[in-house]
Short mmCIF file of C-alpha atoms and ligand atoms in Angstrom, two decimals:
data_model
loop_
_atom_site.label_atom_id
_atom_site.label_comp_id
_atom_site.label_asym_id
_atom_site.label_seq_id
_atom_site.Cartn_x
_atom_site.Cartn_y
_atom_site.Cartn_z
CA MET A 1 -27.43 5.43 21.46
CA GLU A 2 -26.83 3.09 18.53
CA ARG A 3 -23.27 2.79 17.63
CA ARG A 4 -22.69 0.75 15.14
CA LEU A 5 -19.93 1.24 12.75
CA TYR A 6 -19.26 1.03 9.73
CA ILE A 7 -15.68 1.41 8.15
CA GLU A 8 -14.91 1.67 4.01
CA THR A 9 -11.39 2.19 2.85
CA TYR A 10 -9.55 3.36 -0.45
CA GLY A 11 -5.69 3.41 -1.36
CA CYS A 12 -2.83 1.92 -0.09
CA GLN A 13 -2.12 -0.79 2.64
CA MET A 14 -1.29 2.06 5.26
CA ASN A 15 -4.95 3.00 5.09
CA VAL A 16 -6.08 -0.46 5.40
CA ALA A 17 -4.03 -0.29 8.59
CA ASP A 18 -4.98 3.00 9.57
CA SER A 19 -9.06 1.94 9.33
CA GLU A 20 -8.39 -1.31 11.59
CA LEU A 21 -6.60 1.05 13.66
CA MET A 22 -10.26 2.97 14.38
CA GLN A 23 -11.76 0.02 14.07
CA GLY A 24 -10.16 -1.11 17.61
CA LEU A 25 -9.91 1.92 19.00
CA LEU A 26 -14.15 2.11 18.22
CA ASP A 27 -14.96 -0.87 19.75
CA ARG A 28 -12.84 -0.30 22.51
CA ALA A 29 -15.20 2.89 22.53
CA GLY A 30 -18.40 0.69 22.44
CA TYR A 31 -19.05 0.43 18.50
CA THR A 32 -20.43 -2.79 17.25
CA ARG A 33 -19.18 -3.60 13.61
CA VAL A 34 -21.36 -3.90 10.94
CA GLU A 35 -20.74 -4.98 6.80
CA ARG A 36 -23.12 -2.90 5.23
CA ALA A 37 -23.46 1.28 5.01
CA ASP A 38 -27.61 1.00 5.37
CA GLU A 39 -27.08 -1.02 8.79
CA ALA A 40 -24.67 1.54 10.62
CA ASP A 41 -25.21 4.84 12.47
CA VAL A 42 -21.52 5.90 11.88
CA ILE A 43 -20.04 5.62 8.20
CA LEU A 44 -16.51 6.17 7.95
CA VAL A 45 -14.77 6.83 4.41
CA ASN A 46 -11.29 6.20 5.07
CA THR A 47 -9.63 7.77 1.60
CA CYS A 48 -6.63 8.25 -0.29
CA ALA A 49 -5.55 11.21 -2.01
CA ILE A 50 -2.41 10.26 -4.37
CA ARG A 51 -3.98 10.73 -7.65
CA GLU A 52 -7.12 12.62 -8.87
CA HIS A 53 -8.73 10.08 -10.15
CA ALA A 54 -8.93 8.34 -6.40
CA GLU A 55 -10.63 11.61 -5.34
CA GLN A 56 -12.94 11.72 -8.23
CA ARG A 57 -13.99 8.02 -7.23
CA ILE A 58 -14.26 8.58 -3.67
CA TYR A 59 -16.70 11.93 -4.56
CA GLY A 60 -18.53 9.87 -6.71
CA ARG A 61 -19.24 7.33 -3.47
CA LEU A 62 -19.50 9.94 -0.93
CA GLY A 63 -22.76 11.53 -3.38
CA GLU A 64 -24.20 7.70 -2.59
CA LEU A 65 -23.51 7.42 0.67
CA THR A 66 -25.41 11.07 1.76
CA ARG A 67 -28.67 9.33 0.74
CA HIS A 68 -28.46 7.34 4.15
CA LYS A 69 -28.43 10.64 5.93
CA LEU A 70 -31.57 11.54 3.67
CA ARG A 71 -33.33 8.92 4.99
CA ARG A 72 -31.96 8.51 8.77
CA PRO A 73 -30.82 11.71 9.29
CA GLY A 74 -29.02 10.95 12.66
CA VAL A 75 -26.48 8.96 10.78
CA VAL A 76 -22.78 10.25 10.98
CA LEU A 77 -20.94 10.53 7.92
CA GLY A 78 -17.43 11.14 8.30
CA VAL A 79 -14.19 11.32 5.89
CA ALA A 80 -10.95 10.23 7.34
CA GLY A 81 -7.53 9.98 5.67
CA CYS A 82 -5.67 11.72 3.27
CA MET A 83 -7.94 12.83 1.09
CA ALA A 84 -9.53 14.83 4.11
CA GLN A 85 -6.41 16.00 4.85
CA HIS A 86 -6.11 17.29 1.49
CA LEU A 87 -8.77 19.33 1.26
CA ARG A 88 -9.93 20.18 4.61
CA ALA A 89 -12.83 22.41 5.00
CA LYS A 90 -13.28 22.76 1.32
CA LEU A 91 -14.43 19.15 1.58
CA ILE A 92 -17.38 19.98 3.36
CA GLU A 93 -17.95 22.77 1.52
CA ARG A 94 -18.58 20.60 -1.31
CA VAL A 95 -20.24 17.71 0.12
CA PRO A 96 -22.27 19.73 2.85
CA GLN A 97 -23.94 16.60 4.31
CA LEU A 98 -20.58 15.57 5.96
CA ASP A 99 -20.63 15.30 9.70
CA LEU A 100 -17.01 15.16 9.84
CA VAL A 101 -13.41 15.45 8.12
CA VAL A 102 -10.46 14.17 10.51
CA GLY A 103 -7.03 13.75 9.33
CA PRO A 104 -4.75 10.86 9.64
CA ASP A 105 -3.18 12.40 12.88
CA GLY A 106 -6.69 12.65 14.28
CA TYR A 107 -7.58 9.20 14.96
CA ARG A 108 -6.89 9.18 18.77
CA HIS A 109 -9.88 11.65 19.45
CA LEU A 110 -12.46 9.40 16.88
CA PRO A 111 -14.75 8.75 19.72
CA GLU A 112 -14.85 12.43 21.11
CA LEU A 113 -14.95 13.59 17.44
CA ILE A 114 -17.78 11.27 16.41
CA ASP A 115 -19.95 12.72 19.49
CA GLU A 116 -19.18 16.20 18.48
CA ALA A 117 -19.66 15.65 14.95
CA ARG A 118 -23.59 14.44 16.11
CA GLU A 119 -24.19 18.06 16.80
CA GLU A 120 -22.08 20.23 14.27
CA PRO A 121 -19.95 19.29 11.59
CA THR A 122 -16.79 18.56 13.09
CA LEU A 123 -12.62 19.53 11.55
CA ALA A 124 -9.57 17.68 13.18
CA VAL A 125 -7.02 17.91 10.18
CA ARG A 126 -4.17 19.21 12.52
CA LEU A 127 -1.14 16.85 11.62
CA SER A 128 1.29 16.16 14.59
CA ARG A 129 5.11 15.68 14.83
CA VAL A 130 5.16 12.36 17.64
CA GLU A 131 1.41 10.69 16.66
CA THR A 132 2.45 6.94 16.12
CA TYR A 133 -0.49 5.24 17.16
CA GLY A 134 2.06 2.47 18.81
CA ASP A 135 0.46 2.08 21.77
CA LEU A 136 -2.92 1.02 20.39
CA VAL A 137 -4.27 -2.19 19.13
CA PRO A 138 -5.63 -2.70 16.08
CA ALA A 139 -8.49 -4.60 15.34
CA ARG A 140 -6.99 -6.81 12.34
CA ALA A 141 -9.20 -8.43 9.37
CA ASP A 142 -9.20 -12.13 9.80
CA GLY A 143 -6.56 -13.83 7.03
CA VAL A 144 -2.89 -14.70 7.30
CA ARG A 145 -1.17 -11.58 6.88
CA ALA A 146 -0.67 -8.67 9.02
CA TRP A 147 -0.39 -4.96 8.51
CA VAL A 148 2.12 -3.43 11.14
CA SER A 149 2.89 0.79 10.57
CA ILE A 150 6.59 0.84 11.54
CA MET A 151 6.18 4.43 10.57
CA ARG A 152 4.22 7.43 9.59
CA GLY A 153 4.52 10.61 7.21
CA CYS A 154 7.50 11.34 4.86
CA ASP A 155 10.58 13.41 4.57
CA LYS A 156 11.16 12.86 1.36
CA PHE A 157 9.17 15.31 -0.67
CA CYS A 158 9.21 14.23 -4.06
CA THR A 159 7.95 17.01 -6.36
CA PHE A 160 5.10 14.82 -7.17
CA CYS A 161 3.95 13.28 -3.99
CA ILE A 162 1.41 15.01 -1.83
CA VAL A 163 2.01 12.36 1.24
CA PRO A 164 4.22 14.59 3.15
CA TYR A 165 1.70 17.53 2.82
CA VAL A 166 -1.03 14.86 4.10
CA ARG A 167 0.37 12.51 6.32
CA GLY A 168 3.27 14.89 7.82
CA ARG A 169 6.41 14.56 9.04
CA GLU A 170 8.38 10.96 8.85
CA ARG A 171 8.30 9.44 12.13
CA SER A 172 9.32 6.01 13.92
CA LEU A 173 7.17 3.96 16.42
CA PRO A 174 9.48 2.85 19.51
CA VAL A 175 10.34 -0.59 18.37
CA GLY A 176 9.07 -2.09 21.80
CA ASP A 177 5.46 -0.82 20.31
CA VAL A 178 6.39 -2.82 16.88
CA LEU A 179 7.52 -5.76 18.52
CA ARG A 180 4.34 -5.78 20.55
CA GLN A 181 1.99 -5.71 17.78
CA VAL A 182 4.14 -8.28 15.73
CA GLU A 183 3.65 -10.78 18.78
CA HIS A 184 0.02 -9.89 19.39
CA ALA A 185 -0.45 -10.68 15.76
CA ALA A 186 1.49 -13.98 15.98
CA ALA A 187 -0.83 -14.58 18.94
CA GLU A 188 -3.73 -14.04 17.29
CA GLY A 189 -2.54 -16.73 14.36
CA PHE A 190 -1.43 -14.31 11.57
CA ARG A 191 1.45 -15.98 9.75
CA GLU A 192 2.91 -12.86 8.04
CA ILE A 193 3.96 -9.48 9.05
CA VAL A 194 4.30 -6.82 6.34
CA PHE A 195 5.73 -3.71 7.75
CA LEU A 196 4.47 -0.50 6.70
CA GLY A 197 5.61 3.22 5.73
CA GLN A 198 6.03 5.32 3.30
CA THR A 199 9.77 5.01 3.35
CA VAL A 200 10.01 1.62 5.71
CA ASN A 201 13.70 1.59 5.27
CA ALA A 202 14.09 4.82 6.86
CA TYR A 203 12.77 3.22 10.25
CA ARG A 204 14.90 4.33 13.37
CA ASP A 205 14.39 4.19 17.16
CA GLY A 206 17.40 4.78 18.68
CA ASP A 207 20.02 2.52 18.18
CA VAL A 208 17.49 0.06 16.58
CA ASP A 209 17.18 0.63 12.66
CA PHE A 210 15.45 -0.91 9.67
CA ALA A 211 18.02 -4.01 10.05
CA GLU A 212 17.84 -4.60 13.67
CA LEU A 213 13.87 -4.24 13.72
CA LEU A 214 14.08 -7.28 11.16
CA ALA A 215 16.14 -9.36 12.95
CA ARG A 216 14.29 -8.95 15.66
CA ALA A 217 10.97 -9.49 14.52
CA ASN A 218 12.36 -12.42 12.72
CA ARG A 219 13.12 -14.02 16.23
CA VAL A 220 8.94 -13.83 16.95
CA GLU A 221 7.72 -17.41 17.25
CA GLY A 222 4.40 -18.44 14.99
CA ILE A 223 5.26 -15.73 11.93
CA VAL A 224 6.56 -17.42 9.29
CA ARG A 225 7.03 -14.80 6.83
CA ILE A 226 8.24 -10.79 7.12
CA ARG A 227 7.42 -8.69 4.12
CA PHE A 228 7.97 -4.60 4.30
CA THR A 229 6.67 -2.11 1.37
CA SER A 230 7.63 0.19 0.49
CA PRO A 231 11.54 0.89 1.00
CA HIS A 232 12.83 3.98 -1.14
CA PRO A 233 16.28 3.24 -2.64
CA SER A 234 18.59 5.64 -0.71
CA ASP A 235 17.80 4.47 2.36
CA MET A 236 18.77 0.82 1.38
CA SER A 237 21.78 0.27 3.75
CA ASP A 238 24.02 -2.17 3.65
CA ARG A 239 22.81 -3.32 7.15
CA ALA A 240 19.33 -3.60 5.66
CA ILE A 241 20.27 -5.40 2.61
CA GLU A 242 22.37 -7.94 4.92
CA ALA A 243 19.60 -8.28 7.10
CA LEU A 244 17.29 -9.45 3.78
CA ALA A 245 19.72 -11.87 3.46
CA ALA A 246 20.29 -12.98 6.86
CA CYS A 247 16.72 -13.31 8.23
CA GLU A 248 14.94 -16.49 6.88
CA LYS A 249 11.65 -15.31 7.43
CA VAL A 250 11.96 -12.35 5.08
CA PRO A 251 11.51 -13.94 1.68
CA PRO A 252 13.06 -12.70 -1.45
CA HIS A 253 11.13 -10.25 -2.53
CA VAL A 254 11.78 -6.34 -2.42
CA HIS A 255 9.48 -3.95 -4.17
CA LEU A 256 11.75 -0.91 -5.11
CA PRO A 257 9.66 2.34 -5.97
CA LEU A 258 12.01 3.35 -9.39
CA GLN A 259 9.43 5.91 -10.82
CA SER A 260 11.53 6.54 -13.93
CA GLY A 261 14.44 5.42 -15.58
CA SER A 262 15.90 9.11 -16.83
CA ASN A 263 18.29 10.86 -14.69
CA SER A 264 17.03 14.04 -15.88
CA VAL A 265 13.20 12.85 -14.34
CA LEU A 266 14.86 11.75 -11.76
CA GLU A 267 16.15 14.87 -10.80
CA ARG A 268 13.35 16.58 -11.16
CA MET A 269 11.17 14.33 -9.16
CA ARG A 270 13.79 14.86 -6.51
CA ARG A 271 14.52 11.22 -5.76
CA THR A 272 18.02 11.71 -4.90
CA TYR A 273 19.35 8.87 -6.72
CA THR A 274 20.53 8.16 -10.39
CA MET A 275 19.71 5.52 -12.66
CA GLU A 276 23.61 4.41 -12.12
CA GLU A 277 22.60 4.33 -8.72
CA TYR A 278 19.59 2.30 -8.79
CA THR A 279 21.27 -0.19 -10.71
CA ALA A 280 24.25 -0.42 -8.56
CA LEU A 281 21.36 -0.96 -5.73
CA VAL A 282 19.71 -4.20 -7.33
CA GLY A 283 23.32 -5.74 -8.33
CA ARG A 284 24.05 -5.11 -4.56
CA ILE A 285 20.60 -6.69 -3.49
CA ARG A 286 21.12 -9.52 -6.18
CA ARG A 287 24.48 -10.74 -4.92
CA ALA A 288 22.90 -10.73 -1.66
CA VAL A 289 19.75 -12.38 -2.05
CA PRO A 290 20.07 -14.80 -4.72
CA GLY A 291 17.16 -14.98 -6.97
CA VAL A 292 15.49 -11.74 -5.33
CA ALA A 293 12.11 -10.96 -7.28
CA LEU A 294 11.61 -7.26 -7.67
CA SER A 295 9.02 -5.29 -8.19
CA THR A 296 8.51 -1.49 -8.91
CA ASP A 297 6.57 2.04 -9.62
CA ILE A 298 6.67 3.94 -12.33
CA ILE A 299 5.03 7.24 -13.36
CA VAL A 300 4.52 8.24 -16.86
CA GLY A 301 3.76 11.70 -18.49
CA PHE A 302 5.75 13.72 -15.46
CA PRO A 303 6.20 16.86 -16.65
CA GLY A 304 8.38 17.68 -19.16
CA GLU A 305 9.00 14.22 -19.81
CA THR A 306 10.27 13.81 -23.30
CA ALA A 307 10.31 11.04 -25.73
CA GLU A 308 13.66 10.17 -24.88
CA ASP A 309 13.01 10.26 -20.68
CA PHE A 310 10.31 7.87 -21.83
CA GLU A 311 12.80 5.53 -23.87
CA ALA A 312 15.11 5.59 -20.67
CA THR A 313 12.68 4.38 -18.65
CA ARG A 314 11.54 1.74 -21.19
CA VAL A 315 15.43 0.33 -21.41
CA ALA A 316 15.38 0.39 -17.62
CA MET A 317 12.28 -1.50 -17.34
CA ARG A 318 13.40 -4.27 -19.47
CA ARG A 319 17.46 -4.25 -18.42
CA ILE A 320 16.18 -4.67 -15.01
CA GLY A 321 13.69 -7.23 -15.21
CA PHE A 322 11.11 -6.55 -12.66
CA GLU A 323 8.87 -9.27 -11.82
CA SER A 324 6.09 -7.26 -11.45
CA ALA A 325 5.36 -3.31 -12.18
CA PHE A 326 2.23 -0.84 -10.92
CA VAL A 327 2.46 2.03 -13.57
CA PHE A 328 0.77 5.14 -13.18
CA LYS A 329 -0.21 8.16 -15.06
CA TYR A 330 1.56 10.82 -13.83
CA SER A 331 -1.55 13.30 -11.68
CA PRO A 332 -0.96 16.87 -10.89
CA ARG A 333 -1.71 17.25 -7.23
CA SER A 334 -2.06 20.69 -5.40
CA GLY A 335 0.19 21.17 -2.78
CA ALA A 336 2.91 19.22 -4.22
CA ARG A 337 5.74 21.02 -6.01
CA SER A 338 5.28 19.55 -9.29
CA ALA A 339 1.39 21.01 -9.64
CA GLU A 340 3.05 24.47 -10.32
CA TRP A 341 5.10 22.95 -13.32
CA PRO A 342 2.93 23.09 -16.77
CA GLU A 343 2.07 19.38 -18.10
CA THR A 344 4.01 18.88 -21.12
CA VAL A 345 2.44 15.23 -21.92
CA ASP A 346 -1.04 15.34 -22.85
CA GLU A 347 -3.66 12.69 -21.73
CA GLU A 348 -3.51 10.65 -25.30
CA GLU A 349 0.28 10.24 -24.77
CA LYS A 350 0.37 9.51 -21.32
CA THR A 351 -2.49 6.48 -22.51
CA ARG A 352 0.25 5.27 -25.04
CA ARG A 353 2.71 5.08 -22.67
CA ILE A 354 1.23 3.76 -19.55
CA THR A 355 -0.05 1.11 -22.19
CA LEU A 356 3.26 0.29 -24.00
CA LEU A 357 5.15 -0.04 -20.60
CA ILE A 358 2.08 -2.48 -18.97
CA GLU A 359 2.24 -4.70 -22.18
CA GLU A 360 6.18 -4.77 -22.01
CA GLN A 361 6.10 -5.52 -18.43
CA LYS A 362 2.91 -8.57 -18.84
CA GLY A 363 5.94 -9.81 -21.34
CA THR A 364 8.71 -9.57 -18.98
CA SER A 365 6.62 -11.04 -16.00
CA LEU A 366 5.34 -14.12 -18.10
CA LEU A 367 8.61 -15.20 -18.80
CA LYS A 368 9.85 -14.56 -15.31
CA ASN A 369 6.82 -16.82 -13.96
CA GLN A 370 7.74 -19.18 -16.80
CA ALA A 371 11.01 -19.75 -15.76
CA ASP A 372 9.46 -21.14 -12.45
CA ILE A 373 7.77 -23.59 -14.40
CA GLY A 374 9.54 -27.48 -12.77
CA SER A 375 10.45 -25.70 -9.79
CA ILE A 376 8.89 -25.65 -6.19
CA ALA A 377 6.90 -22.73 -4.68
CA GLN A 378 6.65 -22.30 -1.12
CA VAL A 379 3.11 -21.01 -0.68
CA LEU A 380 1.59 -19.13 2.29
CA VAL A 381 -2.28 -20.77 1.67
CA GLU A 382 -4.83 -18.02 1.61
CA GLY A 383 -8.13 -19.56 0.55
CA PRO A 384 -10.17 -20.48 -2.32
CA THR A 385 -10.00 -18.45 -5.47
CA ARG A 386 -13.26 -16.39 -6.31
CA ARG A 387 -13.98 -18.36 -9.33
CA ASN A 388 -13.55 -21.91 -8.41
CA PRO A 389 -13.33 -23.04 -4.41
CA LEU A 390 -11.87 -26.17 -5.58
CA GLU A 391 -8.79 -24.00 -6.39
CA TRP A 392 -6.94 -22.39 -3.90
CA PHE A 393 -4.29 -19.62 -3.42
CA GLY A 394 -1.47 -18.22 -1.53
CA LYS A 395 1.49 -16.19 -2.42
CA SER A 396 5.07 -17.53 -2.97
CA ALA A 397 8.10 -16.45 -1.42
CA HIS A 398 8.41 -14.19 -4.47
CA PHE A 399 5.22 -12.63 -3.60
CA LYS A 400 3.71 -14.62 -6.82
CA THR A 401 0.23 -15.70 -6.55
CA THR A 402 0.28 -19.01 -6.70
CA VAL A 403 -3.14 -21.42 -7.98
CA PHE A 404 -3.37 -25.15 -7.05
CA PRO A 405 -5.78 -27.81 -6.62
CA HIS A 406 -7.21 -27.89 -2.94
CA ARG A 407 -6.53 -31.07 -1.19
CA GLY A 408 -7.33 -30.36 2.82
CA GLU A 409 -4.68 -27.96 2.92
CA SER A 410 -5.98 -24.70 5.64
CA VAL A 411 -5.61 -21.40 5.54
CA GLY A 412 -2.42 -20.05 6.93
CA ASP A 413 -0.11 -23.35 5.63
CA LEU A 414 2.79 -23.20 4.31
CA ILE A 415 2.89 -25.43 1.36
CA PRO A 416 5.53 -26.75 -1.39
CA VAL A 417 3.29 -26.68 -5.00
CA ARG A 418 5.02 -27.89 -8.03
CA VAL A 419 4.89 -25.12 -11.03
CA ALA A 420 3.00 -26.70 -14.03
CA SER A 421 2.22 -23.67 -15.93
CA ALA A 422 1.97 -19.67 -15.93
CA THR A 423 0.31 -16.41 -16.58
CA PRO A 424 2.22 -13.37 -16.43
CA HIS A 425 -0.11 -12.52 -13.05
CA ALA A 426 0.17 -16.20 -11.80
CA LEU A 427 1.97 -19.33 -11.27
CA LEU A 428 -0.55 -22.48 -11.95
CA GLY A 429 -0.03 -26.26 -9.80
CA GLU A 430 -0.52 -29.31 -11.38
CA GLY A 431 -4.34 -29.20 -12.97
CA VAL A 432 -4.93 -25.94 -12.96
CA ARG A 433 -6.16 -24.70 -16.11
CA ALA A 434 -4.92 -20.90 -16.70
CA ALA A 435 -7.98 -19.84 -18.04
CA SER A 436 -9.73 -20.76 -14.88
CA PHE A 437 -8.23 -18.54 -13.13
CA ALA A 438 -7.85 -15.58 -15.73
CA ALA A 439 -8.48 -12.46 -13.26
CA THR A 440 -6.16 -13.20 -10.27
CA GLU A 441 -7.28 -12.30 -7.12
CA ASP A 442 -4.72 -9.60 -6.93
CA ALA A 443 -3.92 -8.53 -10.45
CA THR A 444 -1.04 -6.44 -11.02
CA VAL A 445 1.29 -6.77 -14.04
N1 5AD B 1 0.96 10.69 -9.91
C1 5AD B 1 0.83 9.84 -10.51
N2 5AD B 1 1.13 8.92 -9.49
C2 5AD B 1 1.66 9.06 -8.23
N3 5AD B 1 2.42 8.27 -7.29
C3 5AD B 1 2.65 8.94 -6.39
N4 5AD B 1 2.10 10.49 -6.61
C4 5AD B 1 1.61 10.66 -8.04
C5 5AD B 1 1.16 11.19 -8.74
N5 5AD B 1 0.95 12.54 -8.10
C6 5AD B 1 2.79 6.78 -7.19
C7 5AD B 1 4.11 6.48 -7.04
C8 5AD B 1 4.27 6.05 -5.76
C9 5AD B 1 3.28 5.36 -5.56
C10 5AD B 1 2.38 4.93 -4.35
O1 5AD B 1 1.77 6.18 -6.47
O2 5AD B 1 4.66 5.86 -8.24
O3 5AD B 1 5.28 5.59 -5.55
FE1 SF4 B 2 5.85 10.11 -1.67
FE2 SF4 B 2 8.51 10.12 -2.17
FE3 SF4 B 2 7.76 9.90 0.36
FE4 SF4 B 2 6.86 8.04 -1.29
S1 SF4 B 2 9.12 8.86 -0.73
S2 SF4 B 2 6.01 8.77 0.08
S3 SF4 B 2 6.93 9.28 -3.56
S4 SF4 B 2 7.40 11.86 -1.00
#
């Protein structure tokens, strides 16, 4: 039997890491990787359900992929990930050509599930309280950055969020598994580790908390940077902040999702902190890690978000001064608590609010980036930009995309770049023109 596998990934880094996990598992089961769906016997789509828009896009893509089954009926078409868990059997009703629907806790049995799916449509959507995949070895894509999931699931139940329902209860990987993965990634030549978890700083295995994990990972040779995403403000202990300051491999950048600047919205979101507490936390982080860059997630148009609530978010973003922000329009997700509440902000108003925040953030990002002009950025080299093979890019310690003229540097080098100019999205080295890098590799505002 032919065993050629193609995996396509949507959504967050956790999904990228899960796809690498599935790839590793199926490598060992005798599958070979192919880069295109039309070369594959098994097509897996690893999906996202965080917003309606993500699901719509994936439905479109699944429609396209079903044509491979028309031409080659032996092809197995499977859907994995959060949308699989969210819709379960309904997904097969909507896309009858699907052979396999497997949720985030079903990957360990993928080889058998795929074999089963060759015979009849197969559903594996039971969530687990214990599965961490900590013992499995992911097949990581080349690059400087290795994703390491250190926990799975979420117990926070923010009212807008579907994650606790599709990824199940929070559980941490055994610390031995995490460190083995870090060492393995270092041995494979990766230079940067990104610890992943829905509330990554809630990590705990016995006595080992997130702070201790950072300290232990900090000692692994070969790794030069340790990042993490996403921490929850309520789980950011003083110990964790001290570890950020003490571990020289943990760069001065924290992605700290705020979601809203209004206390009444935060309360209805059940975020478990007030704006005052968030601001105090930012103060503690800034005192411990001078010059730290902060980025965030914001949702506009949550049910009941008034003009005043929105204004409070605007003010909060301006006051705190994030280096960058991801801003989302609220999207009701069936299953999540807030989906039962009537929407009060129409699409047009959501668009107005998101546009305003993105515009204002662009201004803040530009000012922050311009403040770096004349300084030296320490850049972990990732490779050539898409537009110009003579201009390479990497991330600065503050996680800012930095472009520089290539003079023989190799992927994975940590190099100093004097910042000569800046855009809202990037720092530019001497001789790099903003126009040549209008669209960044990683365009966030
Ligand atoms: N609608 C809009 N944005 C959402 N997010 C999570 N759930 C929703 C939703 N229902 C955003 C949050 C989170 C980020 C990953 O996605 O800002 O931090
Ligand atoms: Fe969703 Fe809240 Fe958990 Fe983040 S902390 S995954 S927003 S429920």
